[in-house]
Amino acid sequence: SGGAGAAQCELLTALDPSRFAPSVYYLRSRLDLIARFPAVIPMTCICAGRHSRPWHALTILPRLCAIALRHDAILAMQDFAPTYISALVSRITRRPVIAWAHTVFGEVQSRAPWWYGAAGRLLYPYLTSVLAVSAGVAADLREAVPALSERVRVLHSPIDIARIRLLSTLPLP
């Protein structure tokens, strides 16, 4: 799995269970991540197989809204389509949604289907707040979606310096 998936697992696993009871819902199968999550964090893949495309999520919007209503907030931990869907669910259920931005919005828009940029400009303003992993990601998002500017904050991904130092002393695999 990519770094974002590993970071999600690390973040959710580190939450204080006396204060937080997260549930994880992926819009497509993430079998690569299931083994990483402890059993106390329920993980559900809502779409599977050929129905794992983002637009299929619109057909299960009622299910996503029902899930959101059982929680205090929505944390959209993947950029673009999952965040678009989360913003829409938030708008319907009136649950706050916090997005975790990992990617330079403008760069992806230039390579993605036309609807990515349009959906982002339409739905990102509905996000309650955005946590960007770097100042560059935050600046790009503020430029791409000015209505969101005041709600973007930088929260760097954690880096385990001690582990990096240890690994640097070991031979390459």
Short mmCIF file of C-alpha atoms in Angstrom, two decimals:
data_model
loop_
_atom_site.label_atom_id
_atom_site.label_comp_id
_atom_site.label_asym_id
_atom_site.label_seq_id
_atom_site.Cartn_x
_atom_site.Cartn_y
_atom_site.Cartn_z
CA SER A 1 0.00 0.00 0.00
CA GLY A 2 1.06 3.58 -0.49
CA GLY A 3 2.31 5.86 2.21
CA ALA A 4 -1.08 7.48 2.77
CA GLY A 5 -2.68 4.15 3.70
CA ALA A 6 0.12 3.32 6.11
CA ALA A 7 -0.12 6.80 7.66
CA GLN A 8 -3.88 6.37 8.09
CA CYS A 9 -3.41 3.08 9.88
CA GLU A 10 -0.69 4.53 12.11
CA LEU A 11 -2.79 7.57 13.02
CA LEU A 12 -5.97 5.63 13.80
CA THR A 13 -4.11 2.95 15.75
CA ALA A 14 -2.47 5.64 17.93
CA LEU A 15 -5.77 7.29 18.95
CA ASP A 16 -6.69 7.05 22.63
CA PRO A 17 -9.46 4.39 22.70
CA SER A 18 -11.01 5.98 25.78
CA ARG A 19 -11.68 9.15 23.72
CA PHE A 20 -12.07 7.90 20.15
CA ALA A 21 -13.89 4.97 18.55
CA PRO A 22 -13.07 5.19 14.84
CA SER A 23 -14.65 3.08 12.14
CA VAL A 24 -12.93 2.83 8.76
CA TYR A 25 -14.88 2.73 5.50
CA TYR A 26 -13.11 2.44 2.17
CA LEU A 27 -14.92 3.05 -1.10
CA ARG A 28 -12.94 0.26 -2.72
CA SER A 29 -11.33 -2.93 -1.52
CA ARG A 30 -8.22 -2.34 0.57
CA LEU A 31 -7.23 -5.86 1.50
CA ASP A 32 -3.64 -4.66 1.75
CA LEU A 33 -4.59 -2.53 4.76
CA ILE A 34 -6.94 -4.87 6.62
CA ALA A 35 -4.09 -6.78 8.28
CA ARG A 36 -2.54 -3.54 9.52
CA PHE A 37 -5.60 -2.39 11.45
CA PRO A 38 -6.16 -3.80 14.94
CA ALA A 39 -9.35 -5.82 15.33
CA VAL A 40 -10.82 -3.14 17.63
CA ILE A 41 -11.08 -0.74 14.67
CA PRO A 42 -13.89 -1.96 12.41
CA MET A 43 -12.92 -1.73 8.74
CA THR A 44 -15.42 -2.07 5.90
CA CYS A 45 -14.93 -1.92 2.15
CA ILE A 46 -18.18 -0.52 0.82
CA CYS A 47 -17.56 -1.16 -2.86
CA ALA A 48 -15.87 -4.19 -4.32
CA GLY A 49 -14.82 -5.59 -7.65
CA ARG A 50 -16.02 -3.77 -10.73
CA HIS A 51 -18.20 -1.47 -8.60
CA SER A 52 -15.17 0.14 -6.97
CA ARG A 53 -15.27 3.27 -9.13
CA PRO A 54 -15.92 6.60 -7.37
CA TRP A 55 -19.19 7.23 -9.23
CA HIS A 56 -20.54 3.95 -7.82
CA ALA A 57 -20.33 5.59 -4.40
CA LEU A 58 -23.15 7.89 -5.48
CA THR A 59 -25.41 4.85 -5.81
CA ILE A 60 -24.71 3.95 -2.20
CA LEU A 61 -25.06 7.49 -0.89
CA PRO A 62 -27.94 6.54 1.45
CA ARG A 63 -25.71 3.89 3.09
CA LEU A 64 -22.86 6.37 3.47
CA CYS A 65 -25.23 8.91 5.05
CA ALA A 66 -26.53 6.30 7.50
CA ILE A 67 -22.95 5.47 8.50
CA ALA A 68 -22.12 9.16 8.97
CA LEU A 69 -25.16 9.70 11.19
CA ARG A 70 -23.77 7.09 13.62
CA HIS A 71 -20.59 9.15 14.08
CA ASP A 72 -19.69 12.59 15.39
CA ALA A 73 -17.51 13.56 12.45
CA ILE A 74 -16.15 12.38 9.12
CA LEU A 75 -12.41 12.21 8.50
CA ALA A 76 -11.77 12.00 4.75
CA MET A 77 -8.33 10.43 4.67
CA GLN A 78 -7.86 10.05 0.91
CA ASP A 79 -7.65 12.90 -1.58
CA PHE A 80 -10.10 13.61 -4.39
CA ALA A 81 -13.01 11.18 -4.95
CA PRO A 82 -13.24 9.96 -1.33
CA THR A 83 -13.06 13.56 -0.13
CA TYR A 84 -15.64 14.65 -2.71
CA ILE A 85 -18.00 11.93 -1.48
CA SER A 86 -17.29 12.80 2.17
CA ALA A 87 -18.06 16.48 1.51
CA LEU A 88 -21.35 15.51 -0.10
CA VAL A 89 -22.27 13.18 2.78
CA SER A 90 -21.32 15.92 5.25
CA ARG A 91 -23.55 18.39 3.43
CA ILE A 92 -26.51 15.98 3.59
CA THR A 93 -26.00 14.80 7.20
CA ARG A 94 -24.64 18.06 8.63
CA ARG A 95 -21.73 16.18 10.17
CA PRO A 96 -18.41 18.05 10.17
CA VAL A 97 -15.86 16.71 7.72
CA ILE A 98 -12.10 17.05 8.04
CA ALA A 99 -10.05 16.21 4.98
CA TRP A 100 -6.46 15.02 5.10
CA ALA A 101 -4.74 16.39 1.99
CA HIS A 102 -1.63 14.55 0.78
CA THR A 103 -1.49 15.58 -2.86
CA VAL A 104 -0.82 18.76 -4.79
CA PHE A 105 -4.32 19.54 -6.07
CA GLY A 106 -3.30 21.51 -9.15
CA GLU A 107 -0.82 18.89 -10.34
CA VAL A 108 -3.37 16.08 -10.17
CA GLN A 109 -6.03 18.21 -11.86
CA SER A 110 -3.76 18.64 -14.88
CA ARG A 111 -3.48 14.83 -15.34
CA ALA A 112 -6.91 13.72 -14.12
CA PRO A 113 -10.28 13.58 -15.89
CA TRP A 114 -11.94 16.98 -16.34
CA TRP A 115 -14.48 16.32 -13.59
CA TYR A 116 -11.81 16.10 -10.83
CA GLY A 117 -11.14 19.83 -10.89
CA ALA A 118 -14.80 20.73 -11.25
CA ALA A 119 -15.81 18.41 -8.39
CA GLY A 120 -13.03 19.78 -6.20
CA ARG A 121 -13.97 23.41 -6.77
CA LEU A 122 -17.65 22.55 -6.15
CA LEU A 123 -17.30 20.27 -3.10
CA TYR A 124 -14.09 21.27 -1.28
CA PRO A 125 -15.65 24.54 -0.02
CA TYR A 126 -18.05 22.38 2.04
CA LEU A 127 -15.19 20.84 4.02
CA THR A 128 -15.16 21.92 7.65
CA SER A 129 -11.37 21.94 7.62
CA VAL A 130 -8.40 20.48 5.78
CA LEU A 131 -5.18 19.17 7.26
CA ALA A 132 -2.43 19.41 4.65
CA VAL A 133 0.74 17.33 5.06
CA SER A 134 3.01 20.20 3.97
CA ALA A 135 3.08 23.93 3.43
CA GLY A 136 3.28 23.28 -0.33
CA VAL A 137 0.13 21.14 -0.36
CA ALA A 138 -1.65 23.78 1.75
CA ALA A 139 -0.58 26.66 -0.52
CA ASP A 140 -1.63 24.78 -3.65
CA LEU A 141 -5.03 23.93 -2.17
CA ARG A 142 -5.60 27.52 -1.05
CA GLU A 143 -4.82 28.70 -4.58
CA ALA A 144 -7.02 26.07 -6.25
CA VAL A 145 -9.99 26.56 -3.88
CA PRO A 146 -9.82 30.11 -2.43
CA ALA A 147 -13.11 29.66 -0.52
CA LEU A 148 -11.32 27.06 1.61
CA SER A 149 -8.26 29.19 2.42
CA GLU A 150 -9.06 30.01 6.06
CA ARG A 151 -9.82 26.37 6.88
CA VAL A 152 -6.55 24.82 5.65
CA ARG A 153 -3.96 23.96 8.30
CA VAL A 154 -0.60 22.23 8.00
CA LEU A 155 -0.08 19.06 10.02
CA HIS A 156 3.09 17.33 8.91
CA SER A 157 3.05 13.57 8.61
CA PRO A 158 4.93 12.10 11.56
CA ILE A 159 8.48 11.00 10.84
CA ASP A 160 10.17 8.51 13.14
CA ILE A 161 13.70 9.94 13.11
CA ALA A 162 15.07 7.21 15.41
CA ARG A 163 13.79 4.50 13.04
CA ILE A 164 15.25 6.29 10.01
CA ARG A 165 18.64 6.56 11.74
CA LEU A 166 18.55 2.87 12.63
CA LEU A 167 17.57 1.83 9.10
CA SER A 168 20.35 3.99 7.64
CA THR A 169 22.92 1.85 9.46
CA LEU A 170 21.60 -1.41 8.00
CA PRO A 171 22.57 -2.87 4.62
CA LEU A 172 20.14 -2.39 1.75
CA PRO A 173 17.75 -5.30 1.19
#
